[in-house]
Coordinates of N, CA, C and O in Angstrom, one line a residue:
M1 N -15.8 -35.9 9.1 CA -14.5 -36.0 9.8 C -13.7 -37.1 9.1 O -14.2 -38.2 8.8
A2 N -12.5 -36.8 8.8 CA -11.6 -37.8 8.2 C -10.5 -38.1 9.2 O -9.9 -37.3 9.8
F3 N -10.2 -39.4 9.2 CA -9.0 -39.8 10.1 C -7.7 -39.5 9.4 O -7.7 -39.5 8.1
K4 N -6.7 -39.2 10.1 CA -5.4 -38.9 9.6 C -4.4 -39.8 10.2 O -4.5 -40.1 11.4
N5 N -3.4 -40.3 9.5 CA -2.3 -41.1 10.0 C -1.4 -40.2 10.8 O -1.2 -39.1 10.5
R6 N -0.9 -40.8 11.9 CA 0.1 -40.1 12.7 C 1.5 -40.2 11.9 O 1.8 -41.3 11.5
E7 N 2.1 -39.1 11.8 CA 3.4 -39.1 11.1 C 4.4 -38.5 12.0 O 4.2 -37.5 12.6
V8 N 5.6 -39.2 12.1 CA 6.7 -38.7 13.0 C 8.0 -38.9 12.2 O 8.1 -39.6 11.3
E9 N 9.0 -38.2 12.7 CA 10.3 -38.3 12.1 C 10.9 -39.7 12.2 O 11.5 -40.2 11.3
H10 N 10.8 -40.3 13.4 CA 11.4 -41.5 13.7 C 10.4 -42.5 14.3 O 10.4 -42.7 15.5
P11 N 9.6 -43.2 13.5 CA 8.6 -44.1 14.0 C 9.4 -45.3 14.6 O 10.4 -45.8 14.1
G12 N 8.9 -45.8 15.7 CA 9.5 -47.0 16.4 C 10.7 -46.6 17.2 O 11.4 -47.5 17.7
R13 N 11.0 -45.4 17.4 CA 12.2 -45.0 18.2 C 11.7 -44.6 19.6 O 10.7 -43.9 19.8
Y14 N 12.4 -45.0 20.6 CA 12.1 -44.7 22.0 C 13.3 -44.4 22.8 O 14.4 -44.8 22.5
K15 N 13.1 -43.6 23.8 CA 14.2 -43.2 24.8 C 14.0 -44.1 26.0 O 12.9 -44.1 26.5
L16 N 15.1 -44.7 26.5 CA 15.0 -45.5 27.7 C 15.6 -44.7 28.8 O 16.6 -44.1 28.7
T17 N 14.8 -44.7 30.0 CA 15.3 -44.0 31.2 C 15.2 -45.0 32.3 O 14.2 -45.7 32.5
N18 N 16.2 -45.1 33.1 CA 16.2 -45.9 34.3 C 15.2 -45.4 35.3 O 15.3 -44.2 35.7
A19 N 14.2 -46.2 35.6 CA 13.1 -45.7 36.5 C 13.6 -45.4 37.9 O 13.0 -44.5 38.6
S20 N 14.7 -46.0 38.4 CA 15.2 -45.7 39.7 C 16.0 -44.5 39.8 O 15.9 -43.7 40.7
T21 N 16.9 -44.3 38.8 CA 17.9 -43.2 38.9 C 17.5 -42.0 38.0 O 18.0 -40.9 38.2
G22 N 16.6 -42.3 37.0 CA 16.3 -41.2 36.1 C 17.3 -41.0 35.0 O 17.2 -40.1 34.2
A23 N 18.4 -41.8 35.0 CA 19.5 -41.6 34.1 C 19.0 -42.1 32.7 O 18.4 -43.2 32.6
E24 N 19.3 -41.3 31.7 CA 19.0 -41.7 30.3 C 19.9 -42.9 29.9 O 21.1 -42.8 30.1
L25 N 19.4 -43.9 29.2 CA 20.1 -45.0 28.8 C 20.4 -44.9 27.3 O 21.0 -45.8 26.7
G26 N 20.0 -43.9 26.6 CA 20.2 -43.7 25.2 C 18.9 -43.8 24.4 O 17.9 -43.9 24.9
T27 N 19.1 -43.6 23.1 CA 18.0 -43.7 22.2 C 18.1 -45.0 21.4 O 19.2 -45.3 20.9
F28 N 17.0 -45.7 21.2 CA 17.0 -47.0 20.6 C 15.9 -47.1 19.6 O 14.8 -46.5 19.7
D29 N 16.1 -47.8 18.5 CA 15.0 -48.1 17.5 C 14.6 -49.5 17.9 O 15.4 -50.4 18.0
L30 N 13.2 -49.7 18.0 CA 12.7 -51.0 18.3 C 12.3 -51.7 17.0 O 11.7 -51.1 16.1
T31 N 12.6 -52.9 17.0 CA 12.2 -53.7 15.8 C 11.4 -54.9 16.3 O 11.7 -55.5 17.3
R32 N 10.3 -55.2 15.6 CA 9.4 -56.3 16.0 C 10.2 -57.6 15.8 O 10.8 -57.8 14.8
E33 N 10.0 -58.4 16.8 CA 10.5 -59.8 16.8 C 9.4 -60.7 17.2 O 9.4 -61.2 18.3
E34 N 8.4 -60.8 16.4 CA 7.1 -61.5 16.7 C 7.1 -62.9 16.3 O 6.1 -63.6 16.5
G35 N 8.1 -63.4 15.7 CA 8.1 -64.8 15.2 C 7.3 -64.9 13.9 O 7.2 -63.9 13.2
T36 N 6.7 -66.1 13.7 CA 5.9 -66.3 12.4 C 4.6 -65.5 12.5 O 3.9 -65.7 13.5
V37 N 4.3 -64.7 11.5 CA 3.0 -64.0 11.5 C 2.0 -65.0 10.9 O 2.1 -65.4 9.8
I38 N 1.0 -65.3 11.7 CA -0.1 -66.3 11.3 C -1.1 -65.5 10.4 O -1.4 -66.0 9.3
T39 N -1.5 -64.4 10.9 CA -2.4 -63.5 10.1 C -1.9 -62.1 10.2 O -1.8 -61.6 11.4
E40 N -1.8 -61.4 9.1 CA -1.2 -60.0 9.2 C -2.2 -59.1 9.8 O -1.8 -58.1 10.5
G41 N -3.5 -59.3 9.6 CA -4.5 -58.4 10.2 C -4.6 -57.1 9.3 O -3.9 -56.9 8.4
T42 N -5.6 -56.3 9.7 CA -5.9 -55.1 8.9 C -5.1 -53.9 9.6 O -5.3 -53.7 10.7
P43 N -4.3 -53.3 8.8 CA -3.6 -52.1 9.3 C -4.6 -51.0 9.8 O -5.5 -50.7 9.0
L44 N -4.4 -50.5 10.9 CA -5.3 -49.4 11.4 C -4.6 -48.1 10.9 O -3.7 -47.6 11.6
N45 N -5.1 -47.6 9.8 CA -4.6 -46.3 9.3 C -5.7 -45.5 8.7 O -6.9 -46.0 8.6
A46 N -5.5 -44.3 8.4 CA -6.5 -43.4 8.0 C -7.3 -43.9 6.7 O -8.5 -43.8 6.7
D47 N -6.6 -44.4 5.8 CA -7.2 -44.9 4.5 C -8.2 -46.0 4.9 O -9.4 -46.0 4.4
N48 N -7.8 -47.0 5.6 CA -8.7 -48.1 6.0 C -9.9 -47.7 6.8 O -11.0 -48.1 6.6
L49 N -9.7 -46.8 7.8 CA -10.8 -46.4 8.7 C -11.7 -45.5 7.9 O -13.0 -45.7 8.0
N50 N -11.2 -44.6 7.1 CA -12.1 -43.7 6.3 C -12.9 -44.5 5.3 O -14.1 -44.3 5.1
N51 N -12.3 -45.5 4.6 CA -13.0 -46.3 3.6 C -14.1 -47.2 4.3 O -15.2 -47.3 3.8
E52 N -13.8 -47.7 5.5 CA -14.8 -48.5 6.2 C -16.0 -47.6 6.6 O -17.2 -48.0 6.5
I53 N -15.8 -46.4 7.1 CA -16.8 -45.5 7.5 C -17.7 -45.2 6.3 O -18.9 -45.2 6.3
Q54 N -17.0 -44.9 5.2 CA -17.8 -44.5 3.9 C -18.6 -45.7 3.4 O -19.7 -45.6 3.0
T55 N -18.0 -46.9 3.5 CA -18.7 -48.1 3.1 C -20.0 -48.3 3.9 O -21.1 -48.6 3.4
Q56 N -19.9 -48.2 5.2 CA -21.0 -48.4 6.1 C -22.1 -47.3 5.9 O -23.3 -47.6 5.9
A57 N -21.6 -46.0 5.6 CA -22.6 -45.0 5.3 C -23.3 -45.2 4.0 O -24.5 -45.0 3.9
D58 N -22.6 -45.8 3.0 CA -23.3 -46.1 1.7 C -24.3 -47.2 1.9 O -25.4 -47.2 1.3
V59 N -23.9 -48.2 2.7 CA -24.9 -49.3 3.0 C -26.1 -48.8 3.7 O -27.2 -49.2 3.3
I60 N -26.0 -48.0 4.7 CA -27.1 -47.4 5.4 C -28.0 -46.6 4.4 O -29.2 -46.7 4.4
A61 N -27.4 -45.8 3.6 CA -28.1 -44.9 2.6 C -28.9 -45.8 1.7 O -30.1 -45.6 1.3
Q62 N -28.3 -46.9 1.2 CA -28.9 -47.8 0.3 C -30.1 -48.5 0.9 O -31.2 -48.7 0.3
R63 N -29.9 -48.9 2.2 CA -31.0 -49.6 2.9 C -32.2 -48.7 3.1 O -33.4 -49.1 3.0
R64 N -31.9 -47.4 3.4 CA -33.0 -46.4 3.6 C -33.7 -46.2 2.2 O -34.9 -46.2 2.2
A65 N -33.0 -46.1 1.2 CA -33.6 -45.9 -0.2 C -34.4 -47.1 -0.6 O -35.5 -47.0 -1.1
D66 N -33.9 -48.3 -0.3 CA -34.7 -49.5 -0.6 C -36.0 -49.6 0.2 O -37.0 -49.9 -0.3
A67 N -35.9 -49.2 1.5 CA -37.1 -49.3 2.3 C -38.1 -48.2 1.9 O -39.3 -48.5 1.8
A68 N -37.6 -47.0 1.5 CA -38.5 -46.0 1.1 C -39.2 -46.4 -0.2 O -40.4 -46.2 -0.4
A69 N -38.4 -47.0 -1.1 CA -39.0 -47.4 -2.4 C -40.1 -48.5 -2.2 O -41.0 -48.6 -3.0
A70 N -39.9 -49.3 -1.2 CA -40.8 -50.4 -0.9 C -42.0 -49.9 0.0 O -42.9 -50.6 0.3
G71 N -42.0 -48.6 0.4 CA -43.0 -48.0 1.2 C -43.0 -48.5 2.6 O -44.0 -48.5 3.3
V72 N -41.8 -48.9 3.1 CA -41.7 -49.4 4.5 C -40.9 -48.4 5.3 O -39.9 -47.9 4.8
R73 N -41.3 -48.2 6.5 CA -40.5 -47.3 7.4 C -39.2 -48.0 7.7 O -39.2 -49.1 8.2
S74 N -38.1 -47.3 7.5 CA -36.8 -47.9 7.7 C -36.6 -48.1 9.2 O -37.0 -47.3 10.1
Q75 N -36.0 -49.3 9.6 CA -35.6 -49.5 11.0 C -34.2 -49.0 11.3 O -33.7 -49.2 12.4
I76 N -33.6 -48.4 10.3 CA -32.3 -47.8 10.5 C -32.5 -46.5 11.3 O -33.3 -45.6 10.9
P77 N -31.8 -46.3 12.4 CA -32.0 -45.1 13.2 C -31.5 -43.8 12.5 O -30.6 -43.8 11.7
T78 N -32.2 -42.7 12.8 CA -31.8 -41.4 12.4 C -30.9 -40.9 13.5 O -31.2 -40.9 14.7
I79 N -29.7 -40.4 13.1 CA -28.7 -39.9 14.1 C -28.2 -38.5 13.7 O -27.9 -38.3 12.5
K80 N -28.2 -37.7 14.7 CA -27.6 -36.4 14.5 C -26.6 -36.2 15.7 O -26.8 -36.7 16.8
R81 N -25.6 -35.4 15.4 CA -24.6 -35.2 16.5 C -24.0 -33.8 16.3 O -24.1 -33.2 15.3
G82 N -23.3 -33.3 17.4 CA -22.7 -32.0 17.3 C -21.9 -31.7 18.6 O -21.9 -32.5 19.5
T83 N -21.4 -30.5 18.6 CA -20.7 -30.0 19.8 C -21.3 -28.6 20.1 O -21.8 -27.9 19.2
A84 N -21.2 -28.2 21.3 CA -21.7 -26.9 21.7 C -20.8 -26.4 22.9 O -20.1 -27.2 23.5
A85 N -21.0 -25.2 23.3 CA -20.3 -24.7 24.4 C -21.2 -23.7 25.2 O -22.0 -23.0 24.6
I86 N -21.0 -23.6 26.5 CA -21.7 -22.7 27.3 C -20.8 -22.3 28.5 O -20.1 -23.1 29.0
T87 N -20.8 -21.0 28.8 CA -20.0 -20.6 30.0 C -20.9 -20.6 31.2 O -22.0 -20.1 31.2
V88 N -20.4 -21.3 32.2 CA -21.2 -21.5 33.4 C -20.4 -20.9 34.6 O -19.3 -21.3 34.8
G89 N -21.1 -20.0 35.4 CA -20.4 -19.5 36.6 C -20.2 -20.5 37.7 O -20.8 -21.6 37.6
K90 N -19.4 -20.2 38.6 CA -19.0 -21.1 39.7 C -20.3 -21.4 40.5 O -21.1 -20.5 40.8
K91 N -20.4 -22.7 40.8 CA -21.6 -23.2 41.6 C -22.9 -22.8 41.0 O -23.9 -22.6 41.6
K92 N -23.0 -22.8 39.6 CA -24.2 -22.4 38.9 C -24.5 -23.5 37.8 O -23.7 -24.3 37.5
T93 N -25.8 -23.4 37.4 CA -26.2 -24.2 36.3 C -26.6 -23.3 35.1 O -27.3 -22.3 35.3
G94 N -26.1 -23.6 33.9 CA -26.5 -22.9 32.7 C -27.2 -23.8 31.8 O -27.1 -25.0 31.8
T95 N -28.1 -23.2 31.0 CA -28.9 -24.0 30.0 C -28.7 -23.5 28.6 O -28.4 -22.3 28.4
L96 N -28.8 -24.4 27.7 CA -28.6 -24.0 26.3 C -29.5 -24.9 25.4 O -29.5 -26.1 25.6
T97 N -30.3 -24.3 24.5 CA -31.1 -25.0 23.6 C -30.4 -25.3 22.3 O -29.8 -24.4 21.7
I98 N -30.3 -26.6 21.9 CA -29.6 -27.0 20.7 C -30.7 -27.5 19.7 O -31.5 -28.3 20.0
K99 N -30.6 -27.0 18.5 CA -31.4 -27.5 17.4 C -30.7 -28.7 16.7 O -29.5 -28.6 16.4
Y100 N -31.4 -29.8 16.4 CA -30.8 -30.9 15.7 C -30.5 -30.6 14.2 O -29.6 -31.3 13.7
G101 N -31.2 -29.7 13.6 CA -31.0 -29.5 12.2 C -31.8 -30.4 11.3 O -31.7 -30.4 10.1
T102 N -32.7 -31.1 11.9 CA -33.7 -32.0 11.3 C -34.9 -32.2 12.2 O -34.8 -31.8 13.4
T103 N -36.0 -32.7 11.7 CA -37.1 -33.0 12.5 C -37.2 -34.5 12.6 O -37.4 -35.2 11.6
F104 N -37.1 -35.0 13.8 CA -37.2 -36.4 14.1 C -38.7 -36.8 14.1 O -39.6 -36.0 14.4
P105 N -39.1 -38.1 13.7 CA -40.5 -38.5 13.7 C -41.0 -38.6 15.1 O -42.3 -38.6 15.3
G106 N -40.2 -38.6 16.1 CA -40.6 -38.6 17.5 C -39.5 -38.1 18.4 O -38.4 -37.7 17.8
N107 N -39.6 -38.1 19.7 CA -38.5 -37.6 20.5 C -37.4 -38.5 20.5 O -37.5 -39.7 20.9
P108 N -36.2 -38.1 20.1 CA -35.0 -38.9 20.1 C -34.4 -39.1 21.4 O -34.7 -38.4 22.4
H109 N -33.6 -40.1 21.6 CA -32.7 -40.3 22.7 C -31.5 -39.3 22.6 O -31.0 -39.3 21.5
V110 N -31.2 -38.6 23.6 CA -30.1 -37.6 23.5 C -29.1 -37.9 24.6 O -29.5 -38.1 25.8
V111 N -27.8 -37.9 24.3 CA -26.7 -38.1 25.3 C -25.8 -37.0 25.2 O -25.4 -36.6 24.1
L112 N -25.4 -36.4 26.3 CA -24.4 -35.3 26.4 C -23.1 -35.8 27.1 O -23.2 -36.6 28.0
T113 N -22.0 -35.3 26.6 CA -20.7 -35.7 27.2 C -19.9 -34.4 27.3 O -19.5 -33.8 26.3
P114 N -19.6 -33.9 28.6 CA -18.7 -32.7 28.7 C -17.3 -33.0 28.2 O -16.8 -34.1 28.5
L115 N -16.7 -32.1 27.5 CA -15.4 -32.3 27.0 C -14.3 -31.5 27.8 O -13.1 -31.8 27.7
T116 N -14.8 -30.5 28.5 CA -13.9 -29.7 29.3 C -14.3 -29.7 30.8 O -15.4 -30.0 31.1
G117 N -13.3 -29.4 31.6 CA -13.6 -29.4 33.0 C -13.4 -30.8 33.6 O -13.4 -31.8 32.9
S118 N -13.3 -30.8 34.9 CA -13.2 -32.1 35.6 C -14.5 -32.8 35.8 O -15.5 -32.2 36.1
A119 N -14.5 -34.1 35.6 CA -15.7 -34.9 35.8 C -16.3 -34.8 37.2 O -17.5 -35.0 37.4
S120 N -15.5 -34.4 38.1 CA -16.0 -34.3 39.5 C -16.7 -33.0 39.8 O -17.5 -32.9 40.7
I121 N -16.6 -32.0 38.9 CA -17.3 -30.7 39.1 C -18.2 -30.3 38.0 O -19.1 -29.5 38.2
I122 N -18.0 -30.9 36.7 CA -18.9 -30.5 35.6 C -19.8 -31.6 35.3 O -19.4 -32.8 35.1
H123 N -21.1 -31.3 35.3 CA -22.1 -32.3 35.0 C -23.1 -31.8 33.9 O -23.4 -30.6 34.0
A124 N -23.5 -32.6 33.0 CA -24.4 -32.2 32.0 C -25.5 -33.2 31.9 O -25.3 -34.4 32.0
T125 N -26.7 -32.7 31.6 CA -27.9 -33.5 31.5 C -28.9 -32.9 30.5 O -28.8 -31.7 30.2
V126 N -29.8 -33.7 30.0 CA -30.8 -33.2 29.0 C -32.0 -32.8 29.9 O -32.6 -33.6 30.6
K127 N -32.3 -31.5 29.8 CA -33.4 -31.0 30.6 C -34.7 -31.2 30.0 O -35.7 -31.6 30.6
S128 N -34.8 -31.0 28.6 CA -36.0 -31.3 27.9 C -35.6 -31.6 26.5 O -34.5 -31.3 26.0
R129 N -36.5 -32.3 25.7 CA -36.3 -32.6 24.3 C -37.6 -32.7 23.6 O -38.6 -33.0 24.2
N130 N -37.5 -32.4 22.3 CA -38.6 -32.6 21.4 C -38.1 -33.1 20.1 O -37.0 -33.5 19.9
T131 N -38.9 -33.0 19.0 CA -38.5 -33.5 17.7 C -37.6 -32.6 17.0 O -37.0 -33.1 16.0
T132 N -37.4 -31.4 17.4 CA -36.5 -30.5 16.7 C -35.3 -29.9 17.5 O -34.4 -29.4 16.9
S133 N -35.4 -30.1 18.8 CA -34.3 -29.5 19.7 C -34.3 -30.2 21.0 O -35.2 -30.9 21.4
F134 N -33.3 -29.9 21.8 CA -33.2 -30.3 23.2 C -32.6 -29.1 24.0 O -31.9 -28.3 23.4
T135 N -32.8 -29.1 25.3 CA -32.2 -28.2 26.2 C -31.2 -28.9 27.1 O -31.6 -29.9 27.8
A136 N -30.0 -28.5 27.1 CA -28.9 -29.0 27.9 C -28.8 -28.2 29.2 O -28.9 -27.0 29.1
A137 N -28.7 -28.9 30.3 CA -28.4 -28.2 31.6 C -27.0 -28.6 32.0 O -26.7 -29.8 32.1
V138 N -26.1 -27.6 32.2 CA -24.7 -27.9 32.6 C -24.5 -27.3 33.9 O -24.7 -26.1 34.1
Y139 N -24.1 -28.1 34.9 CA -23.8 -27.6 36.3 C -22.3 -27.6 36.5 O -21.5 -28.5 36.1
N140 N -21.8 -26.4 37.0 CA -20.4 -26.2 37.4 C -20.3 -26.2 38.9 O -20.7 -25.2 39.5
G141 N -19.8 -27.2 39.5 CA -19.6 -27.2 40.9 C -18.2 -26.7 41.4 O -17.9 -26.8 42.5
G142 N -17.5 -26.1 40.4 CA -16.2 -25.6 40.7 C -16.2 -24.2 41.3 O -17.2 -23.5 41.5
S143 N -14.9 -23.7 41.6 CA -14.8 -22.5 42.3 C -14.5 -21.3 41.3 O -14.2 -20.2 41.8
K144 N -14.6 -21.6 40.0 CA -14.4 -20.5 39.0 C -15.4 -20.8 37.9 O -15.9 -21.9 37.7
S145 N -15.6 -19.8 37.0 CA -16.4 -20.0 35.8 C -15.6 -20.8 34.8 O -14.4 -20.8 34.7
Y146 N -16.4 -21.6 34.1 CA -15.8 -22.5 33.0 C -16.6 -22.3 31.7 O -17.8 -22.2 31.7
K147 N -15.9 -22.3 30.6 CA -16.5 -22.4 29.3 C -16.5 -23.9 29.1 O -15.4 -24.5 28.8
V148 N -17.7 -24.5 29.1 CA -17.8 -26.0 29.0 C -18.2 -26.4 27.6 O -19.2 -25.9 27.1
Y149 N -17.3 -27.1 26.9 CA -17.6 -27.7 25.6 C -18.2 -29.1 25.9 O -17.7 -29.8 26.7
F150 N -19.2 -29.4 25.1 CA -19.7 -30.8 25.2 C -20.2 -31.3 23.8 O -20.5 -30.5 22.9
S151 N -20.1 -32.6 23.7 CA -20.6 -33.3 22.5 C -22.0 -33.9 22.8 O -22.3 -34.2 24.0
W152 N -22.8 -34.0 21.8 CA -24.1 -34.6 21.9 C -24.4 -35.4 20.8 O -23.8 -35.3 19.7
I153 N -25.3 -36.4 21.0 CA -25.8 -37.3 19.9 C -27.2 -37.5 20.2 O -27.6 -37.7 21.3
A154 N -28.0 -37.5 19.1 CA -29.5 -37.7 19.2 C -29.8 -38.8 18.3 O -29.4 -38.8 17.1
I155 N -30.5 -39.9 18.8 CA -30.8 -41.1 18.0 C -32.3 -41.4 18.1 O -32.8 -41.4 19.2
Y156 N -32.9 -41.6 16.9 CA -34.3 -42.0 16.9 C -34.4 -43.3 16.1 O -33.9 -43.4 15.1

């Protein structure tokens, strides 16, 4: 995944509306008036975020390689992640087995997060897990069927 900068035709432009009357007050360009800048800080943009992620990934890969060369089991966690979807009928629970794409040395910790549906009616949990896969159980407490997308992460 690569971060992308947000691009707009008029950055820093806002429309002002009177909260009481709803009348538009016009379109304005906002200019920073922050006084003296003590420290500029790091700009949050796609290049900086992508470079930092790549740098950290390179550091982790090097630490693993160094540990393997020294014959030491790395203390750096193995992480796998993904997304999946399952259609679940109203007031029903559906299950789906997900393969990690790798074999963990032991049972990893797995966390699920539903991405669709209301948090008050869609619930997801890990029903079972082993070194190569886990089974997700998704409950739909709503009054209609939902195609529930969820993200997962497995860490050992």
